[in-house]
GROMACS .gro file of C-alpha atoms in nm:
model
  489
    1MET     CA    1   1.227   0.016  -0.586
    2SER     CA    2   1.437  -0.297  -0.607
    3GLY     CA    3   1.452  -0.565  -0.344
    4ILE     CA    4   1.722  -0.831  -0.326
    5ALA     CA    5   1.622  -1.192  -0.271
    6VAL     CA    6   1.789  -1.526  -0.335
    7SER     CA    7   1.637  -1.655  -0.655
    8ASP     CA    8   1.518  -1.986  -0.520
    9THR     CA    9   1.159  -2.060  -0.613
   10SER     CA   10   1.139  -2.356  -0.375
   11GLY     CA   11   1.092  -2.121  -0.080
   12ARG     CA   12   1.071  -1.762   0.028
   13GLY     CA   13   1.367  -1.550  -0.081
   14ARG     CA   14   1.586  -1.415   0.197
   15ALA     CA   15   1.808  -1.112   0.159
   16ARG     CA   16   2.177  -1.160   0.232
   17ARG     CA   17   2.492  -0.959   0.196
   18GLY     CA   18   2.718  -0.989  -0.102
   19GLY     CA   19   2.675  -1.063  -0.470
   20GLY     CA   20   2.933  -1.326  -0.551
   21GLY     CA   21   2.949  -1.702  -0.531
   22GLY     CA   22   2.719  -1.944  -0.703
   23ALA     CA   23   2.392  -1.767  -0.618
   24TRP     CA   24   2.234  -1.494  -0.827
   25TRP     CA   25   2.024  -1.222  -0.674
   26ALA     CA   26   1.689  -1.072  -0.760
   27PRO     CA   27   1.483  -0.788  -0.615
   28ALA     CA   28   1.128  -0.848  -0.498
   29ARG     CA   29   0.822  -0.680  -0.653
   30VAL     CA   30   0.440  -0.714  -0.636
   31GLY     CA   31   0.195  -0.901  -0.870
   32PHE     CA   32  -0.182  -0.966  -0.926
   33ALA     CA   33  -0.373  -1.281  -0.826
   34GLY     CA   34  -0.706  -1.383  -0.979
   35LEU     CA   35  -1.013  -1.178  -0.897
   36ALA     CA   36  -1.252  -1.374  -0.676
   37LEU     CA   37  -1.613  -1.270  -0.727
   38LEU     CA   38  -1.907  -1.360  -0.509
   39ALA     CA   39  -2.061  -1.701  -0.548
   40THR     CA   40  -2.417  -1.671  -0.416
   41ALA     CA   41  -2.721  -1.446  -0.461
   42VAL     CA   42  -2.816  -1.176  -0.214
   43VAL     CA   43  -3.139  -1.058  -0.060
   44PRO     CA   44  -3.102  -0.686   0.010
   45SER     CA   45  -3.152  -0.586   0.370
   46ALA     CA   46  -3.437  -0.383   0.509
   47SER     CA   47  -3.183  -0.161   0.680
   48ALA     CA   48  -2.834  -0.040   0.611
   49THR     CA   49  -2.526   0.063   0.802
   50THR     CA   50  -2.288   0.355   0.754
   51GLN     CA   51  -1.919   0.295   0.709
   52PRO     CA   52  -1.657   0.544   0.828
   53VAL     CA   53  -1.546   0.797   0.568
   54PRO     CA   54  -1.257   0.655   0.360
   55ALA     CA   55  -0.894   0.719   0.436
   56PRO     CA   56  -0.812   1.091   0.433
   57ALA     CA   57  -0.614   1.284   0.178
   58GLY     CA   58  -0.241   1.322   0.219
   59THR     CA   59   0.093   1.178   0.120
   60PHE     CA   60   0.159   0.815   0.208
   61ALA     CA   61   0.454   0.577   0.185
   62TYR     CA   62   0.366   0.217   0.096
   63VAL     CA   63   0.600  -0.059   0.215
   64ALA     CA   64   0.592  -0.422   0.099
   65ASN     CA   65   0.644  -0.668   0.386
   66GLY     CA   66   0.809  -0.964   0.215
   67LEU     CA   67   0.769  -1.200   0.510
   68ALA     CA   68   0.413  -1.108   0.608
   69GLY     CA   69   0.255  -1.082   0.264
   70SER     CA   70   0.121  -0.737   0.339
   71LEU     CA   71   0.150  -0.369   0.252
   72SER     CA   72   0.208  -0.115   0.530
   73VAL     CA   73   0.073   0.238   0.487
   74ILE     CA   74   0.276   0.521   0.641
   75ASP     CA   75   0.122   0.868   0.679
   76THR     CA   76   0.415   1.095   0.596
   77ALA     CA   77   0.263   1.382   0.796
   78ASP     CA   78   0.369   1.215   1.121
   79ASN     CA   79   0.551   0.906   0.989
   80THR     CA   80   0.323   0.657   1.162
   81VAL     CA   81   0.186   0.334   1.018
   82THR     CA   82  -0.188   0.388   0.976
   83SER     CA   83  -0.291   0.052   0.830
   84THR     CA   84  -0.171  -0.281   0.693
   85ILE     CA   85  -0.336  -0.442   0.389
   86ASP     CA   86  -0.301  -0.807   0.289
   87VAL     CA   87  -0.154  -0.873  -0.057
   88GLY     CA   88   0.015  -1.179  -0.208
   89ASP     CA   89   0.304  -1.401  -0.103
   90ASP     CA   90   0.649  -1.238  -0.083
   91PRO     CA   91   0.554  -0.886  -0.204
   92ASN     CA   92   0.848  -0.700  -0.356
   93GLY     CA   93   0.805  -0.402  -0.588
   94VAL     CA   94   0.554  -0.124  -0.523
   95ALA     CA   95   0.418   0.151  -0.748
   96VAL     CA   96   0.151   0.419  -0.695
   97SER     CA   97  -0.087   0.554  -0.959
   98PRO     CA   98  -0.038   0.923  -1.048
   99ASP     CA   99  -0.350   1.030  -0.857
  100GLY     CA  100  -0.257   0.821  -0.554
  101SER     CA  101  -0.580   0.621  -0.556
  102LEU     CA  102  -0.428   0.281  -0.644
  103VAL     CA  103  -0.115   0.094  -0.538
  104PHE     CA  104   0.035  -0.195  -0.736
  105VAL     CA  105   0.238  -0.465  -0.561
  106ALA     CA  106   0.438  -0.744  -0.728
  107ASN     CA  107   0.400  -1.071  -0.534
  108ARG     CA  108   0.700  -1.289  -0.621
  109LEU     CA  109   0.586  -1.625  -0.485
  110SER     CA  110   0.220  -1.579  -0.578
  111ASP     CA  111   0.303  -1.496  -0.941
  112THR     CA  112   0.056  -1.211  -0.915
  113VAL     CA  113   0.025  -0.834  -0.891
  114SER     CA  114  -0.207  -0.697  -0.624
  115LEU     CA  115  -0.417  -0.392  -0.701
  116VAL     CA  116  -0.460  -0.217  -0.366
  117VAL     CA  117  -0.724   0.051  -0.301
  118PRO     CA  118  -0.597   0.236   0.009
  119ALA     CA  119  -0.920   0.434   0.052
  120VAL     CA  120  -1.112   0.117   0.138
  121GLY     CA  121  -0.823  -0.098   0.260
  122GLY     CA  122  -0.899  -0.367   0.002
  123SER     CA  123  -0.714  -0.542  -0.277
  124LEU     CA  124  -0.754  -0.786  -0.562
  125SER     CA  125  -0.497  -0.975  -0.764
  126VAL     CA  126  -0.425  -1.061  -1.127
  127PRO     CA  127  -0.195  -1.342  -1.245
  128VAL     CA  128   0.118  -1.236  -1.433
  129GLY     CA  129   0.439  -1.426  -1.511
  130ASP     CA  130   0.673  -1.640  -1.302
  131ASN     CA  131   0.830  -1.460  -1.003
  132PRO     CA  132   0.721  -1.097  -1.058
  133VAL     CA  133   0.951  -0.854  -0.878
  134GLY     CA  134   0.931  -0.510  -1.043
  135VAL     CA  135   0.633  -0.286  -1.116
  136ALA     CA  136   0.582   0.065  -1.254
  137VAL     CA  137   0.280   0.270  -1.361
  138SER     CA  138   0.267   0.491  -1.671
  139PRO     CA  139   0.251   0.869  -1.617
  140ASP     CA  140  -0.111   0.879  -1.738
  141GLY     CA  141  -0.211   0.597  -1.503
  142ALA     CA  142  -0.343   0.381  -1.787
  143ARG     CA  143  -0.087   0.098  -1.781
  144ALA     CA  144   0.117  -0.099  -1.529
  145TYR     CA  145   0.435  -0.285  -1.621
  146VAL     CA  146   0.545  -0.593  -1.426
  147THR     CA  147   0.879  -0.771  -1.464
  148ASN     CA  148   0.877  -1.150  -1.424
  149THR     CA  149   1.224  -1.264  -1.326
  150ILE     CA  150   1.187  -1.636  -1.403
  151SER     CA  151   0.973  -1.590  -1.716
  152ASN     CA  152   1.231  -1.341  -1.850
  153ASN     CA  153   0.954  -1.109  -1.965
  154MET     CA  154   0.739  -0.812  -1.874
  155THR     CA  155   0.360  -0.819  -1.841
  156VAL     CA  156   0.162  -0.511  -1.946
  157ILE     CA  157  -0.173  -0.468  -1.772
  158THR     CA  158  -0.448  -0.207  -1.761
  159ALA     CA  159  -0.404   0.012  -1.455
  160ASP     CA  160  -0.714   0.228  -1.494
  161GLU     CA  161  -0.985  -0.037  -1.464
  162VAL     CA  162  -1.106  -0.281  -1.200
  163PRO     CA  163  -1.030  -0.562  -1.243
  164PRO     CA  164  -0.717  -0.505  -1.455
  165SER     CA  165  -0.655  -0.715  -1.763
  166VAL     CA  166  -0.337  -0.832  -1.934
  167ILE     CA  167  -0.264  -0.643  -2.256
  168ALA     CA  168   0.072  -0.779  -2.367
  169THR     CA  169   0.378  -0.981  -2.269
  170VAL     CA  170   0.720  -0.860  -2.383
  171HIS     CA  171   1.046  -1.059  -2.370
  172VAL     CA  172   1.307  -0.828  -2.217
  173GLY     CA  173   1.613  -1.035  -2.119
  174THR     CA  174   1.748  -1.275  -1.857
  175ARG     CA  175   1.624  -1.231  -1.500
  176PRO     CA  176   1.458  -0.887  -1.533
  177GLN     CA  177   1.446  -0.683  -1.213
  178ASP     CA  178   1.335  -0.323  -1.171
  179VAL     CA  179   1.141  -0.127  -1.434
  180ALA     CA  180   1.100   0.248  -1.489
  181ILE     CA  181   0.881   0.439  -1.734
  182ALA     CA  182   0.990   0.749  -1.925
  183PRO     CA  183   0.812   1.071  -1.821
  184ASN     CA  184   0.638   1.088  -2.160
  185GLY     CA  185   0.526   0.726  -2.126
  186THR     CA  186   0.675   0.607  -2.455
  187ARG     CA  187   0.958   0.391  -2.316
  188ALA     CA  188   1.002   0.131  -2.044
  189TYR     CA  189   1.351   0.057  -1.909
  190VAL     CA  190   1.414  -0.285  -1.752
  191ALA     CA  191   1.728  -0.398  -1.567
  192ASN     CA  192   1.828  -0.752  -1.675
  193LEU     CA  193   2.027  -0.902  -1.390
  194LEU     CA  194   2.215  -1.180  -1.567
  195ASP     CA  195   2.249  -1.008  -1.906
  196GLY     CA  196   2.413  -0.702  -1.756
  197THR     CA  197   2.185  -0.489  -1.974
  198VAL     CA  198   1.891  -0.251  -1.963
  199ALA     CA  199   1.613  -0.339  -2.206
  200VAL     CA  200   1.445  -0.047  -2.385
  201VAL     CA  201   1.081  -0.120  -2.469
  202ASP     CA  202   0.856   0.087  -2.696
  203THR     CA  203   0.538   0.113  -2.488
  204THR     CA  204   0.327   0.226  -2.785
  205THR     CA  205   0.385  -0.107  -2.961
  206ASP     CA  206   0.500  -0.320  -2.663
  207THR     CA  207   0.812  -0.429  -2.849
  208LEU     CA  208   1.177  -0.456  -2.747
  209LEU     CA  209   1.387  -0.189  -2.920
  210THR     CA  210   1.737  -0.252  -2.787
  211ALA     CA  211   1.941  -0.365  -2.487
  212VAL     CA  212   2.200  -0.127  -2.341
  213PRO     CA  213   2.509  -0.289  -2.177
  214VAL     CA  214   2.566  -0.156  -1.823
  215GLY     CA  215   2.752  -0.293  -1.517
  216GLN     CA  216   2.739  -0.624  -1.332
  217LEU     CA  217   2.406  -0.748  -1.195
  218PRO     CA  218   2.194  -0.439  -1.267
  219GLN     CA  219   1.900  -0.404  -1.028
  220GLY     CA  220   1.736  -0.066  -0.968
  221VAL     CA  221   1.626   0.175  -1.242
  222ALA     CA  222   1.500   0.535  -1.235
  223THR     CA  223   1.451   0.803  -1.500
  224SER     CA  224   1.529   1.172  -1.476
  225PRO     CA  225   1.231   1.412  -1.477
  226ASP     CA  226   1.315   1.534  -1.828
  227GLY     CA  227   1.358   1.180  -1.959
  228ALA     CA  228   1.709   1.251  -2.083
  229ARG     CA  229   1.880   1.005  -1.847
  230VAL     CA  230   1.823   0.664  -1.690
  231TYR     CA  231   2.007   0.571  -1.370
  232VAL     CA  232   2.086   0.202  -1.310
  233THR     CA  233   2.234   0.045  -0.995
  234ASN     CA  234   2.487  -0.230  -1.063
  235PHE     CA  235   2.472  -0.458  -0.761
  236GLY     CA  236   2.771  -0.665  -0.869
  237ASP     CA  237   3.037  -0.397  -0.922
  238GLY     CA  238   2.931  -0.110  -0.693
  239THR     CA  239   2.851   0.143  -0.964
  240VAL     CA  240   2.563   0.341  -1.112
  241SER     CA  241   2.534   0.358  -1.491
  242VAL     CA  242   2.390   0.677  -1.642
  243ILE     CA  243   2.224   0.611  -1.978
  244ASP     CA  244   2.175   0.887  -2.236
  245THR     CA  245   1.826   0.813  -2.370
  246ALA     CA  246   1.888   1.004  -2.694
  247THR     CA  247   2.153   0.750  -2.798
  248ASP     CA  248   2.070   0.457  -2.567
  249THR     CA  249   2.431   0.438  -2.454
  250VAL     CA  250   2.602   0.471  -2.115
  251ARG     CA  251   2.733   0.825  -2.081
  252PHE     CA  252   2.873   0.803  -1.726
  253THR     CA  253   2.961   0.533  -1.474
  254VAL     CA  254   2.950   0.661  -1.117
  255PRO     CA  255   3.159   0.466  -0.862
  256ILE     CA  256   2.972   0.398  -0.538
  257GLY     CA  257   3.214   0.152  -0.377
  258ASN     CA  258   3.342  -0.199  -0.440
  259ASP     CA  259   3.158  -0.354  -0.143
  260THR     CA  260   2.845  -0.140  -0.142
  261SER     CA  261   2.607  -0.358  -0.351
  262PRO     CA  262   2.381  -0.072  -0.470
  263ALA     CA  263   2.027  -0.210  -0.490
  264ASP     CA  264   1.789   0.074  -0.572
  265VAL     CA  265   1.784   0.434  -0.692
  266ALA     CA  266   1.546   0.729  -0.680
  267VAL     CA  267   1.581   1.065  -0.855
  268SER     CA  268   1.459   1.398  -0.720
  269ARG     CA  269   1.183   1.583  -0.907
  270ASP     CA  270   1.422   1.861  -1.009
  271GLY     CA  271   1.667   1.600  -1.137
  272THR     CA  272   1.963   1.735  -0.942
  273ARG     CA  273   2.005   1.445  -0.699
  274ALA     CA  274   1.996   1.064  -0.712
  275TYR     CA  275   1.966   0.855  -0.396
  276VAL     CA  276   2.116   0.504  -0.397
  277ALA     CA  277   2.038   0.237  -0.137
  278ASN     CA  278   2.354   0.036  -0.066
  279PHE     CA  279   2.264  -0.313   0.054
  280SER     CA  280   2.601  -0.424   0.192
  281THR     CA  281   2.714  -0.102   0.364
  282ASP     CA  282   2.385   0.000   0.528
  283ASN     CA  283   2.378   0.349   0.384
  284VAL     CA  284   2.245   0.572   0.107
  285SER     CA  285   2.472   0.751  -0.138
  286VAL     CA  286   2.363   1.096  -0.258
  287ILE     CA  287   2.474   1.173  -0.615
  288ASP     CA  288   2.500   1.524  -0.758
  289THR     CA  289   2.363   1.459  -1.107
  290THR     CA  290   2.448   1.809  -1.230
  291ALA     CA  291   2.822   1.752  -1.191
  292ASN     CA  292   3.023   1.649  -1.495
  293PRO     CA  293   3.068   1.362  -1.437
  294PRO     CA  294   2.802   1.297  -1.169
  295ALA     CA  295   2.958   1.220  -0.831
  296VAL     CA  296   2.871   1.108  -0.478
  297ILE     CA  297   2.856   1.411  -0.247
  298ALA     CA  298   2.725   1.250   0.074
  299THR     CA  299   2.663   0.916   0.244
  300VAL     CA  300   2.378   0.874   0.493
  301PRO     CA  301   2.372   0.575   0.737
  302VAL     CA  302   2.032   0.400   0.744
  303GLY     CA  303   1.891   0.063   0.857
  304GLU     CA  304   2.046  -0.276   0.796
  305GLU     CA  305   2.060  -0.408   0.439
  306PRO     CA  306   1.856  -0.138   0.266
  307LEU     CA  307   1.676  -0.256  -0.046
  308GLY     CA  308   1.426   0.011  -0.147
  309VAL     CA  309   1.434   0.390  -0.165
  310ALA     CA  310   1.162   0.636  -0.265
  311LEU     CA  311   1.124   1.012  -0.248
  312ALA     CA  312   0.823   1.208  -0.127
  313PRO     CA  313   0.666   1.415  -0.408
  314ASP     CA  314   0.799   1.741  -0.261
  315GLY     CA  315   1.149   1.594  -0.242
  316ALA     CA  316   1.188   1.687   0.125
  317HIS     CA  317   1.225   1.328   0.249
  318ALA     CA  318   1.346   0.992   0.128
  319TYR     CA  319   1.210   0.662   0.262
  320VAL     CA  320   1.450   0.366   0.280
  321THR     CA  321   1.364   0.007   0.374
  322GLY     CA  322   1.600  -0.182   0.604
  323SER     CA  323   1.535  -0.548   0.524
  324MET     CA  324   1.746  -0.694   0.804
  325ASP     CA  325   1.632  -0.480   1.101
  326ASN     CA  326   1.271  -0.444   0.975
  327SER     CA  327   1.287  -0.067   0.963
  328VAL     CA  328   1.213   0.229   0.740
  329SER     CA  329   1.454   0.522   0.766
  330VAL     CA  330   1.324   0.872   0.689
  331ILE     CA  331   1.596   1.096   0.545
  332ASP     CA  332   1.571   1.476   0.551
  333THR     CA  333   1.713   1.554   0.207
  334ALA     CA  334   1.809   1.910   0.306
  335THR     CA  335   2.028   1.807   0.600
  336ARG     CA  336   2.105   1.456   0.468
  337THR     CA  337   2.032   1.301   0.805
  338VAL     CA  338   1.787   1.038   0.927
  339THR     CA  339   1.517   1.219   1.125
  340ARG     CA  340   1.298   0.918   1.202
  341THR     CA  341   1.333   0.541   1.209
  342ILE     CA  342   1.006   0.349   1.189
  343GLY     CA  343   1.006  -0.012   1.311
  344GLY     CA  344   0.774  -0.308   1.315
  345PHE     CA  345   0.792  -0.425   0.954
  346ALA     CA  346   0.845  -0.783   0.832
  347ILE     CA  347   1.141  -0.786   0.591
  348PRO     CA  348   1.046  -0.460   0.418
  349LEU     CA  349   1.144  -0.467   0.050
  350GLY     CA  350   0.984  -0.229  -0.197
  351VAL     CA  351   0.865   0.121  -0.111
  352ALA     CA  352   0.677   0.388  -0.305
  353VAL     CA  353   0.532   0.725  -0.208
  354GLY     CA  354   0.221   0.892  -0.348
  355THR     CA  355  -0.027   1.171  -0.273
  356ARG     CA  356  -0.401   1.116  -0.257
  357GLY     CA  357  -0.597   1.439  -0.288
  358VAL     CA  358  -0.950   1.480  -0.153
  359GLY     CA  359  -1.125   1.819  -0.159
  360ALA     CA  360  -1.343   1.984   0.101
  361THR     CA  361  -1.679   2.010  -0.079
  362PRO     CA  362  -1.918   1.767   0.098
  363THR     CA  363  -2.074   1.487  -0.107
  364SER     CA  364  -2.350   1.235  -0.042
  365LEU     CA  365  -2.359   0.876  -0.163
  366THR     CA  366  -2.654   0.635  -0.162
  367LEU     CA  367  -2.647   0.263  -0.232
  368THR     CA  368  -2.918   0.025  -0.352
  369ALA     CA  369  -2.882  -0.354  -0.369
  370GLU     CA  370  -3.116  -0.533  -0.608
  371ARG     CA  371  -3.143  -0.905  -0.664
  372THR     CA  372  -3.147  -1.001  -1.032
  373GLY     CA  373  -3.254  -1.301  -1.231
  374LYS     CA  374  -3.538  -1.420  -1.009
  375GLY     CA  375  -3.814  -1.256  -0.814
  376HIS     CA  376  -3.862  -0.898  -0.718
  377GLU     CA  377  -3.673  -0.746  -0.428
  378ASN     CA  378  -3.639  -0.403  -0.275
  379GLY     CA  379  -3.303  -0.247  -0.202
  380HIS     CA  380  -3.223   0.006   0.063
  381GLU     CA  381  -3.027   0.324   0.016
  382ASN     CA  382  -2.810   0.496   0.271
  383GLY     CA  383  -2.651   0.836   0.215
  384ASN     CA  384  -2.389   0.876   0.485
  385GLY     CA  385  -2.658   0.816   0.742
  386ASN     CA  386  -2.904   1.082   0.622
  387GLY     CA  387  -3.069   0.984   0.294
  388ASN     CA  388  -3.290   0.679   0.247
  389GLY     CA  389  -3.464   0.541  -0.060
  390HIS     CA  390  -3.576   0.215  -0.216
  391GLY     CA  391  -3.467   0.029  -0.526
  392ASN     CA  392  -3.729  -0.089  -0.772
  393GLY     CA  393  -3.605  -0.448  -0.786
  394LYS     CA  394  -3.608  -0.461  -1.166
  395GLU     CA  395  -3.371  -0.696  -1.338
  396SER     CA  396  -3.047  -0.533  -1.447
  397PRO     CA  397  -2.991  -0.549  -1.822
  398GLY     CA  398  -2.622  -0.600  -1.757
  399VAL     CA  399  -2.691  -0.934  -1.586
  400GLN     CA  400  -2.944  -1.058  -1.843
  401GLY     CA  401  -3.131  -1.293  -1.615
  402ALA     CA  402  -2.834  -1.445  -1.436
  403ARG     CA  403  -2.886  -1.498  -1.064
  404GLY     CA  404  -2.692  -1.234  -0.879
  405LEU     CA  405  -2.693  -0.885  -0.744
  406THR     CA  406  -2.679  -0.536  -0.891
  407LEU     CA  407  -2.534  -0.262  -0.673
  408LYS     CA  408  -2.650   0.088  -0.766
  409ALA     CA  409  -2.490   0.399  -0.620
  410ARG     CA  410  -2.585   0.765  -0.663
  411LEU     CA  411  -2.341   1.049  -0.592
  412THR     CA  412  -2.464   1.402  -0.527
  413VAL     CA  413  -2.336   1.742  -0.420
  414GLY     CA  414  -2.593   1.967  -0.255
  415GLY     CA  415  -2.866   1.741  -0.389
  416ARG     CA  416  -2.739   1.762  -0.747
  417PRO     CA  417  -2.580   1.467  -0.930
  418LEU     CA  418  -2.201   1.460  -0.958
  419GLU     CA  419  -2.077   1.328  -1.292
  420ASP     CA  420  -1.744   1.153  -1.361
  421GLY     CA  421  -1.692   1.047  -0.999
  422SER     CA  422  -1.504   0.721  -0.945
  423VAL     CA  423  -1.702   0.480  -0.725
  424LEU     CA  424  -1.559   0.156  -0.587
  425PHE     CA  425  -1.781  -0.134  -0.484
  426THR     CA  426  -1.653  -0.370  -0.217
  427ARG     CA  427  -1.765  -0.661  -0.002
  428ASP     CA  428  -1.596  -0.605   0.332
  429THR     CA  429  -1.239  -0.536   0.211
  430GLU     CA  430  -1.268  -0.724  -0.118
  431VAL     CA  431  -1.279  -0.495  -0.423
  432LEU     CA  432  -1.556  -0.610  -0.659
  433CYS     CA  433  -1.557  -0.349  -0.935
  434ALA     CA  434  -1.545   0.021  -1.011
  435ASP     CA  435  -1.760   0.254  -1.219
  436THR     CA  436  -1.773   0.621  -1.310
  437THR     CA  437  -2.090   0.815  -1.236
  438ASP     CA  438  -2.300   0.927  -1.532
  439SER     CA  439  -2.485   1.257  -1.582
  440ARG     CA  440  -2.738   1.147  -1.319
  441GLY     CA  441  -2.464   1.070  -1.068
  442ARG     CA  442  -2.525   0.697  -1.094
  443ALA     CA  443  -2.274   0.409  -1.095
  444THR     CA  444  -2.344   0.036  -1.095
  445CYS     CA  445  -2.176  -0.295  -1.023
  446ALA     CA  446  -2.317  -0.631  -1.136
  447VAL     CA  447  -2.224  -0.925  -0.913
  448ARG     CA  448  -2.299  -1.271  -1.053
  449GLY     CA  449  -2.387  -1.575  -0.845
  450ARG     CA  450  -2.556  -1.622  -0.509
  451PRO     CA  451  -2.379  -1.428  -0.232
  452ASP     CA  452  -2.380  -1.534   0.131
  453ASP     CA  453  -2.681  -1.424   0.330
  454ASP     CA  454  -2.474  -1.231   0.581
  455ASP     CA  455  -2.269  -1.011   0.347
  456CYS     CA  456  -2.235  -0.633   0.354
  457TYR     CA  457  -2.161  -0.428   0.043
  458THR     CA  458  -2.011  -0.081   0.031
  459ALA     CA  459  -1.992   0.191  -0.234
  460THR     CA  460  -1.710   0.440  -0.188
  461PHE     CA  461  -1.643   0.767  -0.364
  462THR     CA  462  -1.275   0.822  -0.283
  463GLY     CA  463  -1.289   1.195  -0.347
  464ASP     CA  464  -1.090   1.425  -0.572
  465GLU     CA  465  -0.921   1.764  -0.555
  466THR     CA  466  -1.256   1.939  -0.512
  467HIS     CA  467  -1.496   1.691  -0.355
  468ALA     CA  468  -1.475   1.511  -0.023
  469ALA     CA  469  -1.499   1.134   0.006
  470ALA     CA  470  -1.829   0.961   0.080
  471THR     CA  471  -1.940   0.605   0.147
  472ALA     CA  472  -2.257   0.400   0.192
  473THR     CA  473  -2.317   0.040   0.298
  474THR     CA  474  -2.603  -0.207   0.271
  475CYS     CA  475  -2.621  -0.555   0.424
  476THR     CA  476  -2.812  -0.874   0.356
  477ASP     CA  477  -3.107  -0.980   0.570
  478ARG     CA  478  -2.930  -1.194   0.829
  479ARG     CA  479  -2.659  -0.945   0.918
  480ALA     CA  480  -2.903  -0.654   0.905
  481ALA     CA  481  -3.141  -0.839   1.138
  482ALA     CA  482  -2.858  -0.900   1.382
  483GLN     CA  483  -2.771  -0.531   1.372
  484ARG     CA  484  -3.132  -0.435   1.437
  485THR     CA  485  -3.141  -0.675   1.730
  486ASP     CA  486  -2.822  -0.528   1.874
  487ARG     CA  487  -2.963  -0.178   1.850
  488LYS     CA  488  -3.274  -0.282   2.045
  489ARG     CA  489  -3.075  -0.424   2.334
   0.00000   0.00000   0.00000
């Protein structure tokens, strides 16, 4: 996705029509802010509560609300907004991990990327460069790539660990915008707005290989499923450049229209169609990519000043953000008509679609909270409301005497441990850490410092293709006591 915002760091960017004059334009994408861990030690409660089962499986569209600093979640089954999650300031670009469990958002004015966990409705942030606007995740889900439009570089971060860490920073060109990753993961393609080029980065060495000249003010970038082509929207001259990745040269230039201001592009999974969001003409151009040369075969009216476009995994629908009328248009790609217009957004910019799969086999999760570093405390376990146990209160070797808390979860199926399950640990909606269950079905999270005495902690197994999601919660003494009092009334 590419958003378009006035590049003025003194205040929030505002989308406007046109690309000429003295102003230059830049799309908005999401970034990470620093991870805030707990500051005080906890006393585990004598009772625990049960959280609702995490968000269900399905296909979801994620929309960055540039004005509200939030991410809206659309269930594509009925095209309704199911939740809204806080992220950073002026979120722009959005990308979903291959398994659909994580969403990355570039926060332009926060200089961060938010890592969002839809299953628990929480997020954390990691600092990147100055004015991040574009973000993409590698096909294996191991890396995320964030373009920083003022820093003129791209930050590479780990995308398969919580919290993420910065791996490398690569200079890519002047005012980088959107970024796309080759299907084999070996190349990153970055549109450089003021250079009029697309940077080609070797992702195995995180080095710049070359810069391919394209049209004026390139913004959106997408790769074909076979990796043979890269499609680039040129906001300034109303064209789409088609790059041959074998030679890193422009093979075709597809005219969209002089006054269209194409902002973003998405390519179908079969590679036969490209969908271009035209900012100035309030429509989407459909390109037949199999034609020689590729050509526009249809134009679909959408919301006002569209900035982002993304396709559902099955290719049946395209989701387009209307930044001026705060809408998302749902296009039926078979009939090339808008079948639903969803309202209520706050300057929607980036959009991405992903599928989160959760199987039907029931699982059970228990959680123990143990204070570390001083004294001897008992934790309480809760297994979806039907399995209780007690922690032994021993000091965790991972904390090595530091005052804090160790959260211990155990995941089982039919009473037997489930190995290699991903468990997330949260405090309310704040993501603390993640761990993978071992051969005994156990996962842990060490929290340093002295937590508040009214905190609740949750362990969540988000599920996979075979196993259903599960969750368990334990609270500190004061909140637990209040809950016990409420139950007695």
